[in-house]
Coordinates of N, CA, C and O in Angstrom, one line a residue:
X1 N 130.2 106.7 88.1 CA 129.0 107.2 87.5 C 127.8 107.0 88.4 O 126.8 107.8 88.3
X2 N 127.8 106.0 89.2 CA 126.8 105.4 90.1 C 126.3 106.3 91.2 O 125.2 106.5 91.5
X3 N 127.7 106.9 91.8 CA 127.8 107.7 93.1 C 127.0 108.9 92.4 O 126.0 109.3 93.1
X4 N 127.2 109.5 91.1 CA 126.8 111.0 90.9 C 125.2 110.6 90.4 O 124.2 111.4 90.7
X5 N 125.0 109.5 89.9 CA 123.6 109.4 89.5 C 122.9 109.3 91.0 O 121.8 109.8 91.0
X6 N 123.3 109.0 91.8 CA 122.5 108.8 93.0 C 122.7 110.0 93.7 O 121.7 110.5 94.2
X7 N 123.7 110.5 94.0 CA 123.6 112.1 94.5 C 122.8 113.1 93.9 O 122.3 113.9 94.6
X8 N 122.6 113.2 92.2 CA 121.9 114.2 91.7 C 120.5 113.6 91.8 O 119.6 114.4 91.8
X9 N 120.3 112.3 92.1 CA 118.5 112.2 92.7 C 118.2 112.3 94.1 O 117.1 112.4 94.7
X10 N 119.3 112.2 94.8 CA 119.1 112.9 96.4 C 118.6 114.4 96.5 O 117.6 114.8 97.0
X11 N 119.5 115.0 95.9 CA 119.3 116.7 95.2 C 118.1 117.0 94.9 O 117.3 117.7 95.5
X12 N 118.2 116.5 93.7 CA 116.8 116.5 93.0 C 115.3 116.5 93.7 O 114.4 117.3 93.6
X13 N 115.6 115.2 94.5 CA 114.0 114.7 95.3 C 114.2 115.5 96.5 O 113.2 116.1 96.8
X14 N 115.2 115.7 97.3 CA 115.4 117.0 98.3 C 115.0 117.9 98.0 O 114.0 118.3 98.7
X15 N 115.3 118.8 97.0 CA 114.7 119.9 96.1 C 113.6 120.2 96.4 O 113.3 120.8 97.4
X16 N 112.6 119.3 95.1 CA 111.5 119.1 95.0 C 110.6 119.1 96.1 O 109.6 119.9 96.1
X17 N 110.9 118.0 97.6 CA 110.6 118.2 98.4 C 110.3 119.3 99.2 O 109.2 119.6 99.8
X18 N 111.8 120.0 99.3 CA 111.5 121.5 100.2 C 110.1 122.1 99.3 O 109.0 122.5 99.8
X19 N 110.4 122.3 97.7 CA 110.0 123.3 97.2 C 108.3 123.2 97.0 O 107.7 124.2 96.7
X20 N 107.6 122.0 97.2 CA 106.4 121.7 97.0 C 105.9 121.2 97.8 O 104.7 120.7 97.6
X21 N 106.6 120.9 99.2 CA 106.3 120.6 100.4 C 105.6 121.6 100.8 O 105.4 122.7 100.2
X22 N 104.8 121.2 102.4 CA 103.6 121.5 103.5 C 104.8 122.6 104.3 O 106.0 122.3 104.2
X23 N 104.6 123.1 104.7 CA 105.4 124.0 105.7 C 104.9 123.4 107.0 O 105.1 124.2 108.0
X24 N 104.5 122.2 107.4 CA 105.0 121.2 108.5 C 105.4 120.3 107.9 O 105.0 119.3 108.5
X25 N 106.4 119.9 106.7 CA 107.5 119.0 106.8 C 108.4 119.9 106.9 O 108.2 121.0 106.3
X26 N 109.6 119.8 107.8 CA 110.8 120.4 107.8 C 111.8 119.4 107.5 O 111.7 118.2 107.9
X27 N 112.7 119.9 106.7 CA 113.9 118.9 106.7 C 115.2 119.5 106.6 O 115.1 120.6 106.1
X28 N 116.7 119.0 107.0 CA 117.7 119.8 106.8 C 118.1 118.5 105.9 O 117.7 117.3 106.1
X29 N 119.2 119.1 104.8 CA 119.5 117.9 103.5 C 119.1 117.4 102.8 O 118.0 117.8 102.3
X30 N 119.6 116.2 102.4 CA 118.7 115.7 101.4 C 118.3 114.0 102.2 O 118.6 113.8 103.4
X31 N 117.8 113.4 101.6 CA 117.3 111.9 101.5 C 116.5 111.7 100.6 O 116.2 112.5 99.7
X32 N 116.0 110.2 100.8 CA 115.3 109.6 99.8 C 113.8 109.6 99.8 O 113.4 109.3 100.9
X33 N 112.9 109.9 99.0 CA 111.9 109.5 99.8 C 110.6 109.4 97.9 O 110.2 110.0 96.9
X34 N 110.7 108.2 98.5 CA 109.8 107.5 97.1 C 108.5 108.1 97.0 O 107.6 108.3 98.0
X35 N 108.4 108.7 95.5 CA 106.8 109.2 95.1 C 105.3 108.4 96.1 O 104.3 108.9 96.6
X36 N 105.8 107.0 95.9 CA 104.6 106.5 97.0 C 105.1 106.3 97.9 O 105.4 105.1 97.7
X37 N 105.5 106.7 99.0 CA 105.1 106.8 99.9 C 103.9 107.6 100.5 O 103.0 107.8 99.6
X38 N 103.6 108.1 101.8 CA 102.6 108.8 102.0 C 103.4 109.7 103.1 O 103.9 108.9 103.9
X39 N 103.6 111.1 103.5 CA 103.8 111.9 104.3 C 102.3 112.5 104.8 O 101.8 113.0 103.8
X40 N 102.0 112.5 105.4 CA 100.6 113.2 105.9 C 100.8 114.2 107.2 O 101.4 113.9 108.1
X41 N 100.3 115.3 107.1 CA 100.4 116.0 108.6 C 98.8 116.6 108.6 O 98.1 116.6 107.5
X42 N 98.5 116.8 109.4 CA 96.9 117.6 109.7 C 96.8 117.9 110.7 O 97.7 117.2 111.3
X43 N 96.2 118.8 111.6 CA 96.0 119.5 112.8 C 96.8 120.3 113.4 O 96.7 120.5 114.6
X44 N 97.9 120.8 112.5 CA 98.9 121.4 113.1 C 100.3 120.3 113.3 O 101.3 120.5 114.1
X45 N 100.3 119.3 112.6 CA 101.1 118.0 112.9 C 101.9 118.3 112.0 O 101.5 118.6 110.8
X46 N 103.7 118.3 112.5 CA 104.8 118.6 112.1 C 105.8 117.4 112.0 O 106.0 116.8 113.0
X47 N 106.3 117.2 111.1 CA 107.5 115.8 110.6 C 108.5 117.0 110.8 O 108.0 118.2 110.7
X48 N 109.5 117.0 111.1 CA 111.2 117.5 110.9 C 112.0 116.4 110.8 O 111.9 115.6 111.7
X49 N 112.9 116.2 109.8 CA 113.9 115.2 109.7 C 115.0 115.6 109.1 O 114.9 116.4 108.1
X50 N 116.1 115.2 109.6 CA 117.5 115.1 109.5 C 118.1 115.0 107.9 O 117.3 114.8 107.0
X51 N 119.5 115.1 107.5 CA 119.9 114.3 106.4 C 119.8 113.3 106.3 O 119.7 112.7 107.3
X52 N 119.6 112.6 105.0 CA 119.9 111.1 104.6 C 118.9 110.3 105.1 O 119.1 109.1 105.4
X53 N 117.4 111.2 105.5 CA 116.6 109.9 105.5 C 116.2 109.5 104.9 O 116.0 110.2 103.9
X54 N 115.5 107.9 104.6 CA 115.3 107.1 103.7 C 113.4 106.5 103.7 O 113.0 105.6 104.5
X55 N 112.8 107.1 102.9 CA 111.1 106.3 102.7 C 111.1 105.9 101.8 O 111.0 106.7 100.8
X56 N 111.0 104.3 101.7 CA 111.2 104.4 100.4 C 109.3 103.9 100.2 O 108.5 104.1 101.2
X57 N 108.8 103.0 98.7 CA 107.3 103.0 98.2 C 106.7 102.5 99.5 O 107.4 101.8 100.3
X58 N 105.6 102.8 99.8 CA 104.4 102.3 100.5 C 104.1 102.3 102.1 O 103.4 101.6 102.8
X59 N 105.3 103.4 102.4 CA 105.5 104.2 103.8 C 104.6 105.0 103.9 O 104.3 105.9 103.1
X60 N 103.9 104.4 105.3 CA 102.4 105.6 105.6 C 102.6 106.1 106.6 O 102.5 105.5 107.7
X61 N 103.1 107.8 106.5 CA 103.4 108.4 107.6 C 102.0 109.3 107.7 O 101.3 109.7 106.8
X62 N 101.8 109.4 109.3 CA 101.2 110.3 109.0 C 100.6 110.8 110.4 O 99.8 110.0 110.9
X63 N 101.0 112.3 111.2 CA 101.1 113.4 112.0 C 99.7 113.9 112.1 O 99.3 114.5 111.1
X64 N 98.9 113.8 113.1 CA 97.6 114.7 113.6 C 97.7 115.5 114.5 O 97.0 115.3 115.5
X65 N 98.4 116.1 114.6 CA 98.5 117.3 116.1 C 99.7 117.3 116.8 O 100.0 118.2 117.6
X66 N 100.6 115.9 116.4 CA 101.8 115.5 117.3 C 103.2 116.2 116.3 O 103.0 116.9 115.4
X67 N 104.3 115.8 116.7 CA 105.3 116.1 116.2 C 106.2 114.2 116.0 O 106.1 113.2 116.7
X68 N 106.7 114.4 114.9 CA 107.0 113.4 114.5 C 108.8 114.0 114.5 O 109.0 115.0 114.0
X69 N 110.0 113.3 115.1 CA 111.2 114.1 114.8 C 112.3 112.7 114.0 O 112.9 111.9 114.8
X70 N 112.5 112.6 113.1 CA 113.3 111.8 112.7 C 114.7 112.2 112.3 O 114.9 113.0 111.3
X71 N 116.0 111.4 113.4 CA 117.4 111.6 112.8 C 118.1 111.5 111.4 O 117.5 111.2 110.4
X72 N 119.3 111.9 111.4 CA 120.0 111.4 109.9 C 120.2 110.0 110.0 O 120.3 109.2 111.0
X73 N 120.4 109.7 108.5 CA 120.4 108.1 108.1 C 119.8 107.1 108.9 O 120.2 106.0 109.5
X74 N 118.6 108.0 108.8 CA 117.3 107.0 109.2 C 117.0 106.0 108.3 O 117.2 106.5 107.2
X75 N 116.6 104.5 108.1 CA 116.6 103.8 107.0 C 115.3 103.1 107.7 O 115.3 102.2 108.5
X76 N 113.7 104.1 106.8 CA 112.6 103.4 106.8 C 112.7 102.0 106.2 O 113.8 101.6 105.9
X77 N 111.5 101.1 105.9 CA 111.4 100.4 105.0 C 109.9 100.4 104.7 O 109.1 101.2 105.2
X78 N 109.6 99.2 103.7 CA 108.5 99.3 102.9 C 106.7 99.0 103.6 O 106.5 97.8 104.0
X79 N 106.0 99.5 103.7 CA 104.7 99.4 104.5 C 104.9 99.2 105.9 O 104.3 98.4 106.6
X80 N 106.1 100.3 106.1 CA 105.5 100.7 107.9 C 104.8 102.4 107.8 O 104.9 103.6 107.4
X81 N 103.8 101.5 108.5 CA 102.8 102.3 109.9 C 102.9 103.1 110.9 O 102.8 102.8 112.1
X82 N 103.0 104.3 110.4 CA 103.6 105.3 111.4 C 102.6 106.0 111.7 O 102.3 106.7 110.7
X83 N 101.6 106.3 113.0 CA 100.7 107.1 113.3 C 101.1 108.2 114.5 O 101.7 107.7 115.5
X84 N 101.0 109.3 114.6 CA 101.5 110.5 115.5 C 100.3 111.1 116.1 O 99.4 111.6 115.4
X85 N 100.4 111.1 117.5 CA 99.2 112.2 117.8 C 99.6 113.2 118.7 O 99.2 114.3 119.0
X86 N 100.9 112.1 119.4 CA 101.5 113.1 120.3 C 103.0 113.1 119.9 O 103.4 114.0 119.2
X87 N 103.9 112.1 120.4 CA 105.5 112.9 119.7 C 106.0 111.5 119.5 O 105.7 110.7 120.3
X88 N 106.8 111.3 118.7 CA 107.5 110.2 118.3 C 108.8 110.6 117.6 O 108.9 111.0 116.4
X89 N 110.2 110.2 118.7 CA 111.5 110.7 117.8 C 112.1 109.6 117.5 O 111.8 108.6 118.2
X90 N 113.1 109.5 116.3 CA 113.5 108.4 115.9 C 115.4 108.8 115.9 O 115.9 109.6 115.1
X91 N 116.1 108.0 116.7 CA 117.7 108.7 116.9 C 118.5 108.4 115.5 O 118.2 107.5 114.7
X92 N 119.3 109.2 115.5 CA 120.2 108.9 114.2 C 120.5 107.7 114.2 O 120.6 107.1 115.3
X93 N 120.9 106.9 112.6 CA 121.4 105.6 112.6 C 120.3 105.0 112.6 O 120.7 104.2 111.7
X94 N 119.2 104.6 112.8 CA 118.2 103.9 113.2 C 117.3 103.2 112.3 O 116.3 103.7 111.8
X95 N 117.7 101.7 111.8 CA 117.0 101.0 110.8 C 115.6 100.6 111.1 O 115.3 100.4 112.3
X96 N 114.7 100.3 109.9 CA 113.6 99.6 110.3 C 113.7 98.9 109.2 O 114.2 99.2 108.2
X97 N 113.0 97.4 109.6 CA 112.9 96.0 108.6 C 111.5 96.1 108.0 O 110.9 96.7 108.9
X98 N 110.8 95.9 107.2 CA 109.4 96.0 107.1 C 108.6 95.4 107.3 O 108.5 94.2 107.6
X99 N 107.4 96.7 107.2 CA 106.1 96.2 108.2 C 106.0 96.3 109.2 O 105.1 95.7 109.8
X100 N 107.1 97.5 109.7 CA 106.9 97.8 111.5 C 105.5 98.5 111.5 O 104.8 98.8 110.5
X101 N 105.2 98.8 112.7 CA 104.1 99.8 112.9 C 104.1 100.6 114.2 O 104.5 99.8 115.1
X102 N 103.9 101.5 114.6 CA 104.1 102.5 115.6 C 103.5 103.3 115.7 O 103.6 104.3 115.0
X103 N 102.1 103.4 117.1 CA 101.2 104.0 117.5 C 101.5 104.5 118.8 O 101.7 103.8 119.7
X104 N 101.3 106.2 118.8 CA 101.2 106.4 120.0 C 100.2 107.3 120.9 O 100.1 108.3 121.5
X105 N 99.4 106.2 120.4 CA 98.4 106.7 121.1 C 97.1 105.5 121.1 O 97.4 104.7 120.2
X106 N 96.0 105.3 121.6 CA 95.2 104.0 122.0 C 93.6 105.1 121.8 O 93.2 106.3 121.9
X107 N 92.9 103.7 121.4 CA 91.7 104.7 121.6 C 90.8 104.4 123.1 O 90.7 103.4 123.8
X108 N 90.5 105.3 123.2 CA 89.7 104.8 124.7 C 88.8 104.3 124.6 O 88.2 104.2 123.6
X109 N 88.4 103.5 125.8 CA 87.4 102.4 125.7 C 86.6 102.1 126.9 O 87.1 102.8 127.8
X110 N 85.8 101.6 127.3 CA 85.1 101.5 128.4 C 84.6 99.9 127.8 O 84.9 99.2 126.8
X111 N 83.3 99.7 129.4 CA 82.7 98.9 129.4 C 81.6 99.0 127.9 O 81.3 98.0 127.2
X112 N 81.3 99.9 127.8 CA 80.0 100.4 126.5 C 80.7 100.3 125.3 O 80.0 100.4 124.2
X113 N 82.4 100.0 125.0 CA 82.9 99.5 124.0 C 83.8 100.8 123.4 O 84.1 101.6 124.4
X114 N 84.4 101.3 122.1 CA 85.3 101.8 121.8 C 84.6 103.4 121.4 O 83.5 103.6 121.0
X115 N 85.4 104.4 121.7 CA 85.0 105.5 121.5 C 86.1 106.1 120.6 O 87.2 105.7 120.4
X116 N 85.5 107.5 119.9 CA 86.6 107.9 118.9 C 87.5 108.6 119.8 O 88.6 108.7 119.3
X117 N 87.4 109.1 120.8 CA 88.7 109.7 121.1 C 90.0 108.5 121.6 O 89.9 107.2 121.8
X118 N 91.5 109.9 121.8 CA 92.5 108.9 122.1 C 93.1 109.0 123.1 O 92.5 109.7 123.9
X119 N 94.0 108.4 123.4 CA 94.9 108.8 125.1 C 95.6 108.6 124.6 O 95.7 107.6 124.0
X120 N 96.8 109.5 124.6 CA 98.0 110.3 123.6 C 99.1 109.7 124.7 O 98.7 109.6 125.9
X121 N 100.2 109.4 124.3 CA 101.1 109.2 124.4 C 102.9 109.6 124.1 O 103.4 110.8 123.9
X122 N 103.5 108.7 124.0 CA 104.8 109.2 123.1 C 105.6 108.1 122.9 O 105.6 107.3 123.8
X123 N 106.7 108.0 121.4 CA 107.4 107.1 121.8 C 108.8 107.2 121.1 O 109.0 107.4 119.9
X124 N 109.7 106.9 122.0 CA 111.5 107.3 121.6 C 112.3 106.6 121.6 O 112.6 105.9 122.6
X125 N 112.9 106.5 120.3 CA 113.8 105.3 119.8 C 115.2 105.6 120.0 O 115.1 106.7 119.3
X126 N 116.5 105.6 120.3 CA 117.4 106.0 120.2 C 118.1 105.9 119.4 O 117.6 106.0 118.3
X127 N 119.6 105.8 119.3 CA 119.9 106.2 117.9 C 120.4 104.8 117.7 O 120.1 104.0 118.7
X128 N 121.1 104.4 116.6 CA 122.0 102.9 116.0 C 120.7 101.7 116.3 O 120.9 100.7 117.0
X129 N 119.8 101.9 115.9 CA 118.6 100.4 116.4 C 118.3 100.1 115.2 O 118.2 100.7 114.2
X130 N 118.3 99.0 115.5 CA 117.4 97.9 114.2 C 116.6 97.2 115.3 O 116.8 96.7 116.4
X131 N 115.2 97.8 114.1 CA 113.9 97.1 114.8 C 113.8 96.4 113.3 O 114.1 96.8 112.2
X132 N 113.2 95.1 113.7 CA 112.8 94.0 112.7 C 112.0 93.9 112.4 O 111.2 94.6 112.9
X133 N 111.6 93.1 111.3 CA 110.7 92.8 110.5 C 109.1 93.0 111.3 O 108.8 92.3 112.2
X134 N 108.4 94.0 110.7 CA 106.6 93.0 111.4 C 106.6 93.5 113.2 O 105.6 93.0 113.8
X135 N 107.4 94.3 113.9 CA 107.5 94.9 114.7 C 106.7 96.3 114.9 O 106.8 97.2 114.1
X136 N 105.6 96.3 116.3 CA 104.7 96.9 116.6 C 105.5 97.2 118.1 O 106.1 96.5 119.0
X137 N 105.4 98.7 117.9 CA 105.9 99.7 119.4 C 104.4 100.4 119.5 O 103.6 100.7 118.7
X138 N 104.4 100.4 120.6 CA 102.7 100.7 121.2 C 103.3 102.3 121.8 O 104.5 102.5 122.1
X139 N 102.2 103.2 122.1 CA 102.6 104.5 123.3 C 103.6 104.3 124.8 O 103.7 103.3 125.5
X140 N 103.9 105.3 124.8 CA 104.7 105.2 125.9 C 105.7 104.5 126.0 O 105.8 104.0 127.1
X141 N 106.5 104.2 125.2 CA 107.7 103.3 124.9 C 109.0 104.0 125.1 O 108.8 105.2 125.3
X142 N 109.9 103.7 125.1 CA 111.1 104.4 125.1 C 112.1 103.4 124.6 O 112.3 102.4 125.3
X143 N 112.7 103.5 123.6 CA 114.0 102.1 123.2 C 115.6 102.8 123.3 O 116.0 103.8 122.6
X144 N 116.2 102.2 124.1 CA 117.8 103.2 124.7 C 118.2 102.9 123.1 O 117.6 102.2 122.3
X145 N 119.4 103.7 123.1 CA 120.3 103.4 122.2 C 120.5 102.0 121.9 O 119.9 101.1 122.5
X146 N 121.5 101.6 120.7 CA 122.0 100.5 120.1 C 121.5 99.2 120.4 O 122.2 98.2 120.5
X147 N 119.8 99.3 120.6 CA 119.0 97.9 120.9 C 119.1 97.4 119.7 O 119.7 98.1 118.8
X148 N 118.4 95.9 119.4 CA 118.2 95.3 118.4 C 116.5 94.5 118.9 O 116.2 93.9 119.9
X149 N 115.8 94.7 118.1 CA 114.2 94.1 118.7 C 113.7 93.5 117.1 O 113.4 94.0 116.0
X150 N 113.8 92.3 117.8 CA 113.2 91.1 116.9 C 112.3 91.3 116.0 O 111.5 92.2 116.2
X151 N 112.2 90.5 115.1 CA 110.9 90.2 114.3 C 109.8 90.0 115.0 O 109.6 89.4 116.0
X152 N 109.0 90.5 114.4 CA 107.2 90.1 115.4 C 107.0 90.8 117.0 O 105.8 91.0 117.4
X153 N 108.0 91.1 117.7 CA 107.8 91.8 118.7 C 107.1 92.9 119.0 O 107.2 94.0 118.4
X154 N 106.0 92.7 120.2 CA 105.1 93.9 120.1 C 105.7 94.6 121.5 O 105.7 94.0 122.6
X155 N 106.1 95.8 121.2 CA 107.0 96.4 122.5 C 105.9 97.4 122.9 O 105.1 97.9 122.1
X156 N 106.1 97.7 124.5 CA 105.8 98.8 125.4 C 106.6 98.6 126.6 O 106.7 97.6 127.3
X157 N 107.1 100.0 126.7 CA 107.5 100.1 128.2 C 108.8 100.8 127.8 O 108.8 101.3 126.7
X158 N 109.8 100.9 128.7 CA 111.3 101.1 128.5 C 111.9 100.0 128.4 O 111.8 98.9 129.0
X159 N 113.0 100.3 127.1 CA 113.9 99.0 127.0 C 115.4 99.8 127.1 O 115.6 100.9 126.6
X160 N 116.2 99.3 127.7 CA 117.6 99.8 128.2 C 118.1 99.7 126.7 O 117.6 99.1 125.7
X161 N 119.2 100.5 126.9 CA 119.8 100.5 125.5 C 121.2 99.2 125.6 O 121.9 98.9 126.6
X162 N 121.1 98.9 124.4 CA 121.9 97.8 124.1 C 121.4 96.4 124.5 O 122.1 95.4 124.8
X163 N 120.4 96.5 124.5 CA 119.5 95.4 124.4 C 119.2 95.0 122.9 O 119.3 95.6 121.9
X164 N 118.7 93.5 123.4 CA 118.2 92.3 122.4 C 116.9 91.9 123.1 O 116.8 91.2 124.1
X165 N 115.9 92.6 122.2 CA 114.9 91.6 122.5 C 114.2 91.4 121.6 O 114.2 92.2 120.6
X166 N 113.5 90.1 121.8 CA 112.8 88.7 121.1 C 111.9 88.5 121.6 O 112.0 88.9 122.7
X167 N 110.7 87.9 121.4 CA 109.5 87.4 121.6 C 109.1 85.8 121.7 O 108.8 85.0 120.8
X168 N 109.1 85.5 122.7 CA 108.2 84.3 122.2 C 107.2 83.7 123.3 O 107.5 82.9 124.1
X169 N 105.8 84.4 123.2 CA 105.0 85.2 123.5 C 105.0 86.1 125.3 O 104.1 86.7 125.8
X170 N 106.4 85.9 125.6 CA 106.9 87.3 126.7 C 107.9 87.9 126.1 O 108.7 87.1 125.5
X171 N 108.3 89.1 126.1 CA 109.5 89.6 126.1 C 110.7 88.8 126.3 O 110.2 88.0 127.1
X172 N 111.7 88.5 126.3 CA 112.8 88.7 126.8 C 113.9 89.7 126.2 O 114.2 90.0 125.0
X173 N 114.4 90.2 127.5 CA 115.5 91.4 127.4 C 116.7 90.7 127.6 O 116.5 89.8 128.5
X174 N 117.7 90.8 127.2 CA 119.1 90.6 127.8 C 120.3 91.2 126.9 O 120.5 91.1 125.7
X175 N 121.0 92.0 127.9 CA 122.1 92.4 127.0 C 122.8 91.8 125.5 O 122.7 90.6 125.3
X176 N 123.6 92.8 124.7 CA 124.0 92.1 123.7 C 125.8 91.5 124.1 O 126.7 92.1 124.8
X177 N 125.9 90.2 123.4 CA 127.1 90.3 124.1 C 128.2 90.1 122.4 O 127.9 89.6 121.3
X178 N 129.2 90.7 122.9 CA 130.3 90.4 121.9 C 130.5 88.9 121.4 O 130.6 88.0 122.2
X179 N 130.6 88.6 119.6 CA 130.2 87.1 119.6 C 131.7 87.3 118.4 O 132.2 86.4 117.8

């Protein structure tokens, strides 16, 4: 009875979604995606996502001009921070712990201090990752496939896929090994 109660509200909120949705969310299937959360697009800013993604309460998405692309059985969690200005894809399989946050883009700055514009970026997660708890990915990032990145870790740069990384206040990278 469990299985059908939970398929007819995938349905249901799939439904609902296509049918009262922005014509920049695109989605193929169904998933989950909790009344509060927040989907936002503005300036021509497009979400497309896969089957079986998961937002559940207090997920702040939200697309200004960029494209946002998220795989199937994506598994958001609760008050991550998702800002888009330029392109941010997320690969199938791909968990988040909560409280991540994900910017890609900086605002610019000088000597005379912070200005409103941004310097746009992008950032690509591959597929099978668990990013942990309280985890901040900055612009221009890239994470290979089947990484694992620690609690608290604030990432930029390229991380090879099948990597483990951890923080304690430098990176370390090193492969995952069979235990």
């Amino acid at each position: 009875m469990g299985r059908i109660k939970n398929a007819i509200s995938y349905a249901v909120k799939g439904l609902c979604l296509k049918l009262f949705s922005h014509k920049s969310i695109l989605f193929d299937g169904l998933g989950h995606f909790s009344c509060k959360a927040e989907l936002i697009t503005k300036n021509n800013g497009i979400i497309e996502m896969q089957d079986y993604v998961y937002i559940p309460d207090r997920a702040s998405i939200s697309v200004d001009g960029g494209t946002l692309k998220i795989g199937a059985h994506v598994g958001i969690n609760r008050d991550m921070v998702l800002r888009c200005h330029g392109r941010i894809e997320i690969g199938s399989g791909t968990l988040f712990g909560p409280c991540v946050c994900m910017f890609d883009h900086n605002h610019k700055f000088n000597t005379k201090g912070v200005s409103g514009d941004y310097s746009v970026g992008s950032i690509e997660i591959g597929e099978n990752c668990w990013i942990g708890a309280n985890v901040t990915i900055l612009k221009n990032t890239k994470i290979g496939d089947g990484c694992i990145i620690g609690a608290g870790c604030v990432v930029s740069g390229d991380i090879p896929a099948h990597s483990l990384v951890t923080s304690n206040r430098d990176l370390v990278i090193r492969p995952i090994e069979n235990r």
